[in-house]
Amino acid sequence: MSSQDKATVSFTDGTPNIELPILKGVAGPDVIDIRKLYGQTGKFTYDPGFLSTASCQSRITYIDGDKGELLYRGYSIDQLARQCDFLEVCHLILYGELPTPDQKAEFDRRVTRHTMVHEQMHFFTRGFRRDAHPMAVLTGLCGAMSAFYPDSMNLNDAKERDISAIRLIAKMPTLVAMAYKYSKGEPYIYPQNSLTYTANFMRMMFATPCEDYEVNDVLVRAMDRIFILHADHEQNASTSTVRLCASSGTNPFAAIAAGVACLWGPAHGGANEAALNMLYDIQNQGGLAKIGQFIDQVKDKNSGVRLMGFGHRVYKNYDPRAKLMRETCHEVLGELGLHDDPLFKLAMALEKIALEDDYFVSRKLYPNVDFYSGIVQKAIGIPVSLFTAIFALARTVGWIAQLNEMIADPEYKIGRPRQLYLGAGSRNVVPLAQRG
Ligand code: SDX
């Protein structure tokens, strides 16, 4: 990681010049190690939004934004999505290697045995209105798990970290399905250990006590691919939230609840819900005939309208997950006889325009994973309001792996950023009676 190269910083305010080490990774931009900057110069760096800041070292995921490449532990998302199932990818992200057949069987068994939640958890949902947003419910349920697993709360114990990782991966589908069933006023469906991870989730979502769920392999595969594509993504906003939260030494369930809360935002994980609602809006305003008018609105800075599902802080090329998601769209709509799905046609037309229009091309705004995932989920029967909860289900393994990587790093400290202060200078309180 270290290199002989250095950055020399010279100042015009009399501060002595300093040399800072340049660190090189296996791939991606070099970093300037500024850890001694404040001590040597009394100055901070300034980078709101962290556009030029590496917050940590990591060996989990790598994105090449210019090439549109995504690797989990060195394997391309395309190969993983086509050749593995989600629990194989979970094993890879968590432990660094794809499992052997025996390791896969053992990992699947461990996860399967933890899919039930404590019966008391069922009482938490009753405090919510039935129309509460599923992300409000999921944030609450995740945090509530901190009260049930005293044997896996200590982040500094590797064994406890591993148990909590298995519990979180195993229970998130159960919690998401509970949030959905609660919103519908239907009874919860308990996990079925004879099913695969994703088939079990689909059954908990769509079965009722009166009618079981008939597993459709094409739909299960599509959902499993959605999980794989959303599993991890470097130091995105919610992963950085989980890292910062866990750096205080809090328990893993609370840290994941913080990640769920952050992912909810429409600029982040909430974009799939926003992208589908955008397609609905265009459809309701006249569909394909109105696309030009909508694109004009997006280009008008004052409109505040964005092309949801487009653009990315890192990808300045086509998000490789969007390509795979569009393929899954075709498969699912074909399986369900929805070739003429008007929303999908609208999405394809919007994509075509955006890929040719200079406004988007010049800003390198390409479809991201959220653009097509909503169409697939809607076709499968997932309500729009549940899309981000499903994103959270999938991203839980990434959050946990990144959290564990941080805790296992002997150099890690509690995160505590500084600031550029622009507020009032020191002043004295005037007694209330004298303030006029
Ligand atoms: C996810 O970080 C991750 O990895 C996230 C994620 C993950 O897996 O964890 O990949 C998941 O969050 C995907 C992104 C989902 N969000 C959306 O689809 C919402 C719509 N996209 C944007 O809001 C935006 O593109 C962001 C937030 C994703 C990225 O924004 P940036 O990098 O801060 O870029 P910016 O806002 O500074 O925009 C640069 C320019 C601006 O125009 P100018 O001021 O230069 O004229 O591009 C414009 C923006 O106005 N722009 C858009 C746009 N996104 C950026 N214009 C129209 N539509 C858009 N979607």
Short mmCIF file of C-alpha atoms and ligand atoms in Angstrom, two decimals:
data_model
loop_
_atom_site.label_atom_id
_atom_site.label_comp_id
_atom_site.label_asym_id
_atom_site.label_seq_id
_atom_site.Cartn_x
_atom_site.Cartn_y
_atom_site.Cartn_z
CA MET A 1 0.00 0.00 0.00
CA SER A 2 2.71 2.50 0.87
CA SER A 3 4.84 3.92 -1.92
CA GLN A 4 7.96 6.07 -2.19
CA ASP A 5 5.90 8.82 -3.86
CA LYS A 6 5.02 11.90 -1.84
CA ALA A 7 2.86 15.00 -2.19
CA THR A 8 4.56 18.27 -1.29
CA VAL A 9 2.20 20.93 0.04
CA SER A 10 3.50 24.47 -0.02
CA PHE A 11 1.69 27.44 1.60
CA THR A 12 1.65 31.17 0.83
CA ASP A 13 0.72 32.09 4.42
CA GLY A 14 4.09 31.27 5.90
CA THR A 15 3.18 27.74 6.98
CA PRO A 16 6.22 25.53 6.36
CA ASN A 17 5.94 23.19 3.37
CA ILE A 18 5.19 19.60 4.22
CA GLU A 19 5.50 16.25 2.46
CA LEU A 20 2.64 13.76 2.66
CA PRO A 21 2.94 10.06 1.71
CA ILE A 22 1.04 8.82 -1.35
CA LEU A 23 -0.54 5.40 -0.83
CA LYS A 24 -1.33 3.10 -3.75
CA GLY A 25 -4.11 0.52 -3.85
CA VAL A 26 -4.49 -2.60 -5.98
CA ALA A 27 -6.76 -0.55 -8.29
CA GLY A 28 -8.31 2.90 -8.36
CA PRO A 29 -6.92 6.33 -7.51
CA ASP A 30 -3.88 6.74 -5.26
CA VAL A 31 -4.57 8.49 -1.94
CA ILE A 32 -2.66 11.24 -0.17
CA ASP A 33 -2.23 10.25 3.47
CA ILE A 34 -3.18 13.45 5.33
CA ARG A 35 -3.30 11.95 8.83
CA LYS A 36 -0.38 14.16 9.93
CA LEU A 37 -1.62 17.31 8.16
CA TYR A 38 -3.40 18.91 11.14
CA GLY A 39 -0.59 18.04 13.55
CA GLN A 40 2.03 19.53 11.25
CA THR A 41 0.13 22.56 9.88
CA GLY A 42 -2.85 23.24 12.18
CA LYS A 43 -5.04 23.04 9.06
CA PHE A 44 -7.90 20.68 8.14
CA THR A 45 -8.88 19.55 4.65
CA TYR A 46 -12.35 20.56 3.46
CA ASP A 47 -14.48 18.13 1.41
CA PRO A 48 -18.26 18.23 2.13
CA GLY A 49 -19.91 15.25 0.42
CA PHE A 50 -16.50 13.52 0.42
CA LEU A 51 -16.07 13.79 -3.35
CA SER A 52 -12.28 13.60 -3.03
CA THR A 53 -11.95 11.68 0.24
CA ALA A 54 -11.15 8.04 0.94
CA SER A 55 -12.55 7.31 4.39
CA CYS A 56 -10.91 3.92 4.87
CA GLN A 57 -9.03 1.04 3.31
CA SER A 58 -11.18 -1.83 2.09
CA ARG A 59 -10.82 -5.19 0.36
CA ILE A 60 -14.48 -5.89 -0.27
CA THR A 61 -15.84 -4.02 -3.30
CA TYR A 62 -14.27 -2.05 -6.12
CA ILE A 63 -16.03 0.23 -8.59
CA ASP A 64 -14.43 1.64 -11.73
CA GLY A 65 -16.86 4.47 -12.46
CA ASP A 66 -15.36 5.32 -15.84
CA LYS A 67 -15.46 1.74 -17.11
CA GLY A 68 -18.77 0.95 -15.42
CA GLU A 69 -17.19 -1.98 -13.59
CA LEU A 70 -18.22 -3.47 -10.21
CA LEU A 71 -16.25 -6.21 -8.44
CA TYR A 72 -17.11 -8.02 -5.19
CA ARG A 73 -13.83 -9.39 -3.78
CA GLY A 74 -12.40 -9.28 -7.34
CA TYR A 75 -15.28 -11.08 -9.11
CA SER A 76 -17.30 -9.09 -11.67
CA ILE A 77 -20.95 -8.46 -10.82
CA ASP A 78 -21.85 -9.90 -14.22
CA GLN A 79 -20.25 -13.30 -13.50
CA LEU A 80 -21.62 -13.41 -9.95
CA ALA A 81 -25.16 -12.50 -11.06
CA ARG A 82 -25.11 -15.17 -13.77
CA GLN A 83 -23.32 -18.01 -11.93
CA CYS A 84 -24.06 -17.69 -8.20
CA ASP A 85 -26.97 -17.37 -5.84
CA PHE A 86 -27.31 -14.66 -3.21
CA LEU A 87 -26.07 -16.73 -0.25
CA GLU A 88 -22.93 -17.68 -2.21
CA VAL A 89 -22.35 -13.96 -2.75
CA CYS A 90 -23.02 -13.31 0.95
CA HIS A 91 -20.32 -15.86 1.85
CA LEU A 92 -17.93 -14.18 -0.62
CA ILE A 93 -18.58 -10.66 0.68
CA LEU A 94 -18.42 -11.70 4.35
CA TYR A 95 -15.44 -14.06 4.28
CA GLY A 96 -13.57 -13.05 1.10
CA GLU A 97 -13.96 -16.27 -0.91
CA LEU A 98 -16.71 -18.09 -2.80
CA PRO A 99 -17.75 -21.15 -0.76
CA THR A 100 -16.85 -24.74 -1.64
CA PRO A 101 -19.89 -27.03 -1.95
CA ASP A 102 -19.50 -28.10 1.71
CA GLN A 103 -19.02 -24.50 2.89
CA LYS A 104 -22.10 -23.45 0.90
CA ALA A 105 -24.21 -26.20 2.45
CA GLU A 106 -23.03 -25.21 5.96
CA PHE A 107 -23.55 -21.48 5.36
CA ASP A 108 -27.04 -22.07 3.95
CA ARG A 109 -27.85 -24.26 6.97
CA ARG A 110 -26.61 -21.63 9.46
CA VAL A 111 -28.61 -18.86 7.78
CA THR A 112 -31.74 -21.00 7.43
CA ARG A 113 -31.71 -21.83 11.13
CA HIS A 114 -31.84 -18.15 12.08
CA THR A 115 -34.71 -16.97 9.88
CA MET A 116 -37.31 -16.79 12.67
CA VAL A 117 -37.53 -13.68 14.86
CA HIS A 118 -38.43 -13.65 18.55
CA GLU A 119 -42.21 -13.86 18.92
CA GLN A 120 -42.19 -10.59 20.92
CA MET A 121 -40.98 -8.81 17.75
CA HIS A 122 -44.50 -9.22 16.39
CA PHE A 123 -45.76 -6.73 18.97
CA PHE A 124 -43.56 -3.88 17.68
CA THR A 125 -45.37 -3.54 14.38
CA ARG A 126 -48.71 -3.03 16.19
CA GLY A 127 -47.53 0.40 17.34
CA PHE A 128 -47.45 1.59 13.72
CA ARG A 129 -50.41 2.71 11.62
CA ARG A 130 -51.11 0.15 8.92
CA ASP A 131 -50.12 2.73 6.28
CA ALA A 132 -46.74 3.47 7.90
CA HIS A 133 -43.90 3.48 5.37
CA PRO A 134 -42.17 0.05 5.47
CA MET A 135 -38.81 1.78 5.97
CA ALA A 136 -40.12 3.36 9.18
CA VAL A 137 -41.15 -0.12 10.35
CA LEU A 138 -37.87 -1.73 9.24
CA THR A 139 -35.75 0.95 10.94
CA GLY A 140 -37.65 0.24 14.15
CA LEU A 141 -37.52 -3.55 13.88
CA CYS A 142 -33.78 -3.59 13.12
CA GLY A 143 -33.00 -1.40 16.11
CA ALA A 144 -35.34 -3.48 18.26
CA MET A 145 -33.27 -6.60 17.58
CA SER A 146 -30.64 -5.03 19.85
CA ALA A 147 -32.95 -6.01 22.73
CA PHE A 148 -33.10 -9.71 21.88
CA TYR A 149 -29.60 -11.03 21.24
CA PRO A 150 -27.32 -10.31 24.22
CA ASP A 151 -24.99 -13.10 23.04
CA SER A 152 -24.09 -11.28 19.82
CA MET A 153 -23.89 -7.61 20.75
CA ASN A 154 -20.18 -7.17 21.36
CA LEU A 155 -18.59 -5.89 18.16
CA ASN A 156 -15.11 -6.46 19.55
CA ASP A 157 -15.68 -10.22 19.79
CA ALA A 158 -15.15 -11.87 16.37
CA LYS A 159 -17.43 -14.79 17.24
CA GLU A 160 -20.25 -12.48 18.33
CA ARG A 161 -19.76 -10.40 15.18
CA ASP A 162 -20.14 -13.54 13.06
CA ILE A 163 -23.30 -14.70 14.89
CA SER A 164 -24.89 -11.25 14.52
CA ALA A 165 -23.96 -11.24 10.81
CA ILE A 166 -25.74 -14.57 10.27
CA ARG A 167 -28.75 -13.40 12.33
CA LEU A 168 -29.10 -10.15 10.39
CA ILE A 169 -28.77 -11.78 6.95
CA ALA A 170 -31.24 -14.48 8.01
CA LYS A 171 -33.82 -12.24 9.67
CA MET A 172 -34.04 -9.29 7.29
CA PRO A 173 -36.31 -11.17 4.83
CA THR A 174 -38.59 -12.13 7.73
CA LEU A 175 -38.73 -8.51 8.96
CA VAL A 176 -39.38 -7.10 5.46
CA ALA A 177 -42.15 -9.64 4.89
CA MET A 178 -43.60 -8.77 8.33
CA ALA A 179 -43.68 -5.07 7.39
CA TYR A 180 -45.49 -5.96 4.17
CA LYS A 181 -48.01 -8.32 5.78
CA TYR A 182 -48.72 -5.77 8.52
CA SER A 183 -49.45 -3.09 5.91
CA LYS A 184 -51.96 -5.44 4.26
CA GLY A 185 -53.60 -6.57 7.50
CA GLU A 186 -52.64 -10.15 6.70
CA PRO A 187 -51.17 -12.61 9.24
CA TYR A 188 -47.42 -13.17 9.21
CA ILE A 189 -46.14 -16.23 7.35
CA TYR A 190 -43.41 -18.08 9.25
CA PRO A 191 -40.17 -19.05 7.45
CA GLN A 192 -40.13 -22.46 5.76
CA ASN A 193 -36.71 -24.10 6.21
CA SER A 194 -37.20 -26.48 3.30
CA LEU A 195 -37.09 -23.54 0.86
CA THR A 196 -34.07 -21.63 -0.45
CA TYR A 197 -33.37 -18.20 1.05
CA THR A 198 -35.09 -16.23 -1.70
CA ALA A 199 -37.97 -18.68 -2.32
CA ASN A 200 -38.60 -18.51 1.45
CA PHE A 201 -38.76 -14.71 1.25
CA MET A 202 -41.22 -14.83 -1.66
CA ARG A 203 -43.39 -17.30 0.27
CA MET A 204 -43.37 -15.13 3.42
CA MET A 205 -44.44 -12.23 1.20
CA PHE A 206 -47.15 -13.81 -0.90
CA ALA A 207 -48.48 -16.92 0.88
CA THR A 208 -51.47 -16.71 3.24
CA PRO A 209 -52.69 -19.25 5.81
CA CYS A 210 -55.46 -20.10 3.32
CA GLU A 211 -53.27 -20.50 0.25
CA ASP A 212 -49.64 -21.43 -0.05
CA TYR A 213 -47.24 -19.71 -2.45
CA GLU A 214 -46.42 -21.62 -5.60
CA VAL A 215 -42.70 -21.03 -6.16
CA ASN A 216 -42.05 -19.58 -9.64
CA ASP A 217 -38.38 -20.20 -10.40
CA VAL A 218 -38.10 -17.30 -12.87
CA LEU A 219 -39.44 -14.81 -10.30
CA VAL A 220 -37.33 -16.29 -7.49
CA ARG A 221 -34.24 -16.05 -9.70
CA ALA A 222 -35.11 -12.44 -10.54
CA MET A 223 -35.45 -11.54 -6.86
CA ASP A 224 -32.23 -13.39 -6.05
CA ARG A 225 -30.47 -11.35 -8.76
CA ILE A 226 -31.90 -8.13 -7.27
CA PHE A 227 -30.36 -9.18 -3.94
CA ILE A 228 -26.97 -9.90 -5.57
CA LEU A 229 -26.89 -6.59 -7.47
CA HIS A 230 -27.61 -4.59 -4.30
CA ALA A 231 -25.36 -6.50 -1.88
CA ASP A 232 -22.51 -3.99 -1.54
CA HIS A 233 -21.16 -0.85 -3.19
CA GLU A 234 -17.99 0.56 -1.58
CA GLN A 235 -18.39 3.52 0.80
CA ASN A 236 -21.85 4.77 -0.26
CA ALA A 237 -23.86 6.96 2.10
CA SER A 238 -25.54 4.15 4.06
CA THR A 239 -22.37 2.05 4.34
CA SER A 240 -20.45 5.09 5.57
CA THR A 241 -23.28 5.64 8.06
CA VAL A 242 -22.96 2.07 9.35
CA ARG A 243 -19.18 2.43 9.67
CA LEU A 244 -19.41 5.75 11.51
CA CYS A 245 -22.18 4.46 13.78
CA ALA A 246 -20.32 1.23 14.62
CA SER A 247 -17.08 3.14 15.23
CA SER A 248 -18.57 4.24 18.56
CA GLY A 249 -18.66 0.55 19.58
CA THR A 250 -22.46 0.32 19.50
CA ASN A 251 -24.03 -3.05 18.73
CA PRO A 252 -24.39 -4.39 15.14
CA PHE A 253 -28.22 -4.25 15.14
CA ALA A 254 -28.24 -0.54 16.01
CA ALA A 255 -25.58 0.18 13.38
CA ILE A 256 -27.59 -1.63 10.69
CA ALA A 257 -30.71 0.30 11.76
CA ALA A 258 -28.74 3.51 11.08
CA GLY A 259 -27.88 2.18 7.62
CA VAL A 260 -31.55 1.42 6.93
CA ALA A 261 -32.47 4.98 7.95
CA CYS A 262 -29.86 6.50 5.62
CA LEU A 263 -30.74 4.25 2.67
CA TRP A 264 -34.34 5.51 2.83
CA GLY A 265 -33.42 8.85 1.22
CA PRO A 266 -34.56 9.40 -2.42
CA ALA A 267 -31.04 10.39 -3.49
CA HIS A 268 -29.84 6.95 -2.34
CA GLY A 269 -31.80 3.74 -1.85
CA GLY A 270 -35.14 5.52 -2.11
CA ALA A 271 -34.42 6.23 -5.78
CA ASN A 272 -36.02 3.00 -7.00
CA GLU A 273 -39.33 4.00 -5.41
CA ALA A 274 -38.87 7.55 -6.78
CA ALA A 275 -37.97 6.23 -10.26
CA LEU A 276 -41.13 4.15 -10.49
CA ASN A 277 -43.29 7.00 -9.18
CA MET A 278 -41.66 9.19 -11.83
CA LEU A 279 -42.71 6.70 -14.53
CA TYR A 280 -46.23 6.62 -13.09
CA ASP A 281 -46.37 10.44 -13.17
CA ILE A 282 -45.28 10.57 -16.82
CA GLN A 283 -47.79 7.84 -17.67
CA ASN A 284 -50.59 9.71 -15.92
CA GLN A 285 -49.66 12.91 -17.77
CA GLY A 286 -49.94 11.20 -21.17
CA GLY A 287 -47.15 8.63 -21.35
CA LEU A 288 -44.81 8.46 -24.35
CA ALA A 289 -46.37 11.57 -25.85
CA LYS A 290 -45.32 13.59 -22.83
CA ILE A 291 -41.71 12.41 -22.48
CA GLY A 292 -40.28 15.44 -24.31
CA GLN A 293 -42.09 17.81 -21.97
CA PHE A 294 -40.80 15.89 -18.95
CA ILE A 295 -37.21 15.92 -20.21
CA ASP A 296 -37.50 19.72 -20.69
CA GLN A 297 -38.59 19.99 -17.04
CA VAL A 298 -35.57 17.95 -15.92
CA LYS A 299 -33.25 20.26 -17.86
CA ASP A 300 -34.85 23.31 -16.25
CA LYS A 301 -32.81 23.79 -13.07
CA ASN A 302 -35.66 25.74 -11.47
CA SER A 303 -38.07 22.83 -11.80
CA GLY A 304 -36.27 20.78 -9.14
CA VAL A 305 -37.19 17.73 -11.23
CA ARG A 306 -34.54 15.03 -11.64
CA LEU A 307 -34.50 11.95 -13.84
CA MET A 308 -34.72 9.48 -10.95
CA GLY A 309 -32.73 6.31 -11.54
CA PHE A 310 -30.14 8.26 -13.52
CA GLY A 311 -26.78 9.60 -12.49
CA HIS A 312 -24.33 8.38 -9.91
CA ARG A 313 -21.57 9.85 -7.79
CA VAL A 314 -19.11 7.21 -8.98
CA TYR A 315 -20.43 5.69 -12.21
CA LYS A 316 -19.72 8.05 -15.10
CA ASN A 317 -20.67 5.24 -17.44
CA TYR A 318 -23.56 2.78 -17.55
CA ASP A 319 -24.09 1.19 -14.09
CA PRO A 320 -23.29 -2.49 -14.77
CA ARG A 321 -26.13 -3.42 -12.41
CA ALA A 322 -28.62 -1.52 -14.58
CA LYS A 323 -27.66 -3.63 -17.61
CA LEU A 324 -28.28 -6.85 -15.64
CA MET A 325 -31.49 -5.44 -14.19
CA ARG A 326 -32.79 -4.52 -17.66
CA GLU A 327 -32.11 -8.11 -18.78
CA THR A 328 -34.05 -9.38 -15.76
CA CYS A 329 -36.87 -7.02 -16.73
CA HIS A 330 -37.18 -8.73 -20.09
CA GLU A 331 -37.13 -12.19 -18.47
CA VAL A 332 -39.75 -11.39 -15.83
CA LEU A 333 -42.09 -9.46 -18.14
CA GLY A 334 -41.79 -12.30 -20.66
CA GLU A 335 -42.56 -14.92 -17.99
CA LEU A 336 -45.60 -12.95 -16.87
CA GLY A 337 -46.79 -12.09 -20.38
CA LEU A 338 -46.30 -8.38 -19.72
CA HIS A 339 -44.27 -7.63 -22.86
CA ASP A 340 -46.42 -4.59 -23.44
CA ASP A 341 -45.98 -3.24 -19.93
CA PRO A 342 -46.42 0.51 -20.58
CA LEU A 343 -44.02 1.48 -17.78
CA PHE A 344 -41.26 -0.67 -19.24
CA LYS A 345 -41.82 0.85 -22.69
CA LEU A 346 -41.72 4.29 -21.08
CA ALA A 347 -38.47 3.40 -19.27
CA MET A 348 -36.84 2.16 -22.46
CA ALA A 349 -37.91 5.34 -24.29
CA LEU A 350 -36.59 7.56 -21.48
CA GLU A 351 -33.31 5.67 -21.45
CA LYS A 352 -32.93 6.04 -25.24
CA ILE A 353 -33.52 9.80 -25.06
CA ALA A 354 -31.16 10.28 -22.09
CA LEU A 355 -28.39 8.27 -23.77
CA GLU A 356 -28.58 10.55 -26.83
CA ASP A 357 -29.38 13.93 -25.28
CA ASP A 358 -26.32 16.11 -24.70
CA TYR A 359 -27.67 17.42 -21.39
CA PHE A 360 -27.32 13.94 -19.91
CA VAL A 361 -24.37 12.77 -21.99
CA SER A 362 -22.29 15.85 -21.09
CA ARG A 363 -23.04 15.27 -17.39
CA LYS A 364 -22.37 11.52 -17.74
CA LEU A 365 -25.84 10.70 -16.43
CA TYR A 366 -26.50 7.04 -17.18
CA PRO A 367 -29.17 4.71 -15.82
CA ASN A 368 -28.24 3.34 -12.41
CA VAL A 369 -29.40 0.18 -10.67
CA ASP A 370 -32.58 1.88 -9.46
CA PHE A 371 -33.94 2.67 -12.92
CA TYR A 372 -35.05 -0.84 -13.81
CA SER A 373 -35.27 -2.53 -10.41
CA GLY A 374 -38.62 -0.90 -9.70
CA ILE A 375 -40.19 -2.26 -12.89
CA VAL A 376 -39.03 -5.80 -12.05
CA GLN A 377 -40.31 -5.58 -8.48
CA LYS A 378 -43.65 -4.13 -9.54
CA ALA A 379 -44.08 -6.98 -12.06
CA ILE A 380 -43.28 -9.53 -9.32
CA GLY A 381 -46.00 -7.95 -7.17
CA ILE A 382 -43.88 -5.96 -4.73
CA PRO A 383 -45.55 -2.67 -3.74
CA VAL A 384 -43.57 0.47 -4.61
CA SER A 385 -43.27 1.48 -0.96
CA LEU A 386 -41.42 -1.79 -0.20
CA PHE A 387 -38.69 -1.38 -2.87
CA THR A 388 -36.19 0.33 -0.57
CA ALA A 389 -36.83 -2.19 2.21
CA ILE A 390 -35.81 -4.90 -0.26
CA PHE A 391 -32.72 -2.87 -1.13
CA ALA A 392 -31.94 -2.77 2.63
CA LEU A 393 -32.46 -6.55 2.88
CA ALA A 394 -29.87 -7.09 0.15
CA ARG A 395 -27.41 -4.44 1.38
CA THR A 396 -27.36 -5.84 4.93
CA VAL A 397 -24.55 -8.27 4.04
CA GLY A 398 -22.46 -5.40 2.62
CA TRP A 399 -23.08 -3.21 5.65
CA ILE A 400 -22.07 -6.02 8.01
CA ALA A 401 -18.96 -6.99 6.01
CA GLN A 402 -17.81 -3.35 5.89
CA LEU A 403 -18.54 -2.93 9.62
CA ASN A 404 -16.59 -6.09 10.47
CA GLU A 405 -13.69 -5.01 8.24
CA MET A 406 -13.49 -1.71 10.10
CA ILE A 407 -13.65 -3.27 13.57
CA ALA A 408 -10.99 -5.83 12.63
CA ASP A 409 -8.65 -3.02 11.47
CA PRO A 410 -6.23 -2.35 14.36
CA GLU A 411 -5.91 1.28 13.18
CA TYR A 412 -9.64 2.07 13.43
CA LYS A 413 -10.80 4.86 15.74
CA ILE A 414 -14.16 6.41 16.47
CA GLY A 415 -15.04 8.65 13.51
CA ARG A 416 -15.06 12.32 14.44
CA PRO A 417 -14.86 14.76 11.48
CA ARG A 418 -13.91 18.43 12.10
CA GLN A 419 -15.37 21.56 10.43
CA LEU A 420 -14.81 24.99 8.94
CA TYR A 421 -16.52 27.25 11.51
CA LEU A 422 -18.37 30.28 10.08
CA GLY A 423 -20.61 31.06 13.05
CA ALA A 424 -20.58 33.95 15.53
CA GLY A 425 -17.39 34.80 17.38
CA SER A 426 -17.32 34.53 21.19
CA ARG A 427 -19.88 36.95 22.81
CA ASN A 428 -21.59 37.47 26.21
CA VAL A 429 -25.21 36.67 27.15
CA VAL A 430 -27.39 39.78 27.64
CA PRO A 431 -29.97 39.15 30.42
CA LEU A 432 -33.46 38.55 29.03
CA ALA A 433 -34.92 41.75 30.52
CA GLN A 434 -32.28 43.80 28.70
CA ARG A 435 -32.71 42.18 25.28
CA GLY A 436 -34.77 44.41 23.05
C1 SDX B 1 -27.81 4.69 -5.29
O1 SDX B 1 -23.27 5.69 -3.66
C2 SDX B 1 -23.75 4.63 -4.15
O2 SDX B 1 -23.03 3.72 -4.55
C3 SDX B 1 -25.25 4.58 -4.18
C4 SDX B 1 -25.85 3.29 -4.78
C5 SDX B 1 -25.51 2.07 -3.94
O3 SDX B 1 -25.58 0.97 -4.49
O4 SDX B 1 -25.30 2.24 -2.70
O5 SDX B 1 -25.34 3.10 -6.11
C6 SDX B 1 -27.37 3.37 -4.84
O6 SDX B 1 -28.06 5.54 -4.45
C7 SDX B 1 -27.87 5.00 -6.77
C8 SDX B 1 -28.22 6.49 -7.06
C9 SDX B 1 -29.75 6.60 -6.94
N1 SDX B 1 -30.16 8.02 -6.96
C10 SDX B 1 -30.89 8.48 -8.01
O7 SDX B 1 -31.12 7.84 -9.04
C11 SDX B 1 -31.44 9.88 -7.77
C12 SDX B 1 -31.18 10.71 -9.02
N2 SDX B 1 -29.71 10.90 -9.13
C13 SDX B 1 -29.15 12.06 -8.55
O8 SDX B 1 -29.84 12.74 -7.57
C14 SDX B 1 -27.64 12.15 -8.58
O9 SDX B 1 -27.24 11.70 -9.81
C15 SDX B 1 -26.86 11.43 -7.49
C16 SDX B 1 -27.28 11.88 -6.15
C17 SDX B 1 -27.01 9.97 -7.63
C18 SDX B 1 -25.38 11.80 -7.71
O10 SDX B 1 -25.30 13.15 -7.57
P1 SDX B 1 -23.87 13.91 -7.56
O11 SDX B 1 -22.76 13.00 -7.90
O12 SDX B 1 -23.78 14.67 -6.30
O13 SDX B 1 -24.01 14.82 -8.80
P2 SDX B 1 -24.65 16.24 -8.75
O14 SDX B 1 -25.93 16.20 -7.97
O15 SDX B 1 -23.60 17.21 -8.36
O16 SDX B 1 -25.05 16.45 -10.28
C19 SDX B 1 -24.07 16.80 -11.26
C20 SDX B 1 -24.86 17.46 -12.37
C21 SDX B 1 -25.75 18.58 -11.88
O17 SDX B 1 -25.97 19.45 -12.99
P3 SDX B 1 -25.05 20.81 -13.09
O18 SDX B 1 -25.25 21.54 -11.77
O19 SDX B 1 -23.63 20.33 -13.28
O20 SDX B 1 -25.62 21.56 -14.25
O21 SDX B 1 -25.78 16.51 -12.95
C22 SDX B 1 -27.11 16.90 -12.70
C23 SDX B 1 -27.07 17.92 -11.58
O22 SDX B 1 -28.16 18.82 -11.70
N3 SDX B 1 -27.82 15.68 -12.30
C24 SDX B 1 -29.02 15.34 -12.74
C25 SDX B 1 -29.27 14.09 -12.18
N4 SDX B 1 -28.24 13.70 -11.42
C26 SDX B 1 -27.33 14.71 -11.50
N5 SDX B 1 -29.89 16.00 -13.56
C27 SDX B 1 -31.04 15.33 -13.81
N6 SDX B 1 -31.36 14.10 -13.32
C28 SDX B 1 -30.50 13.46 -12.50
N7 SDX B 1 -30.82 12.27 -12.01
#
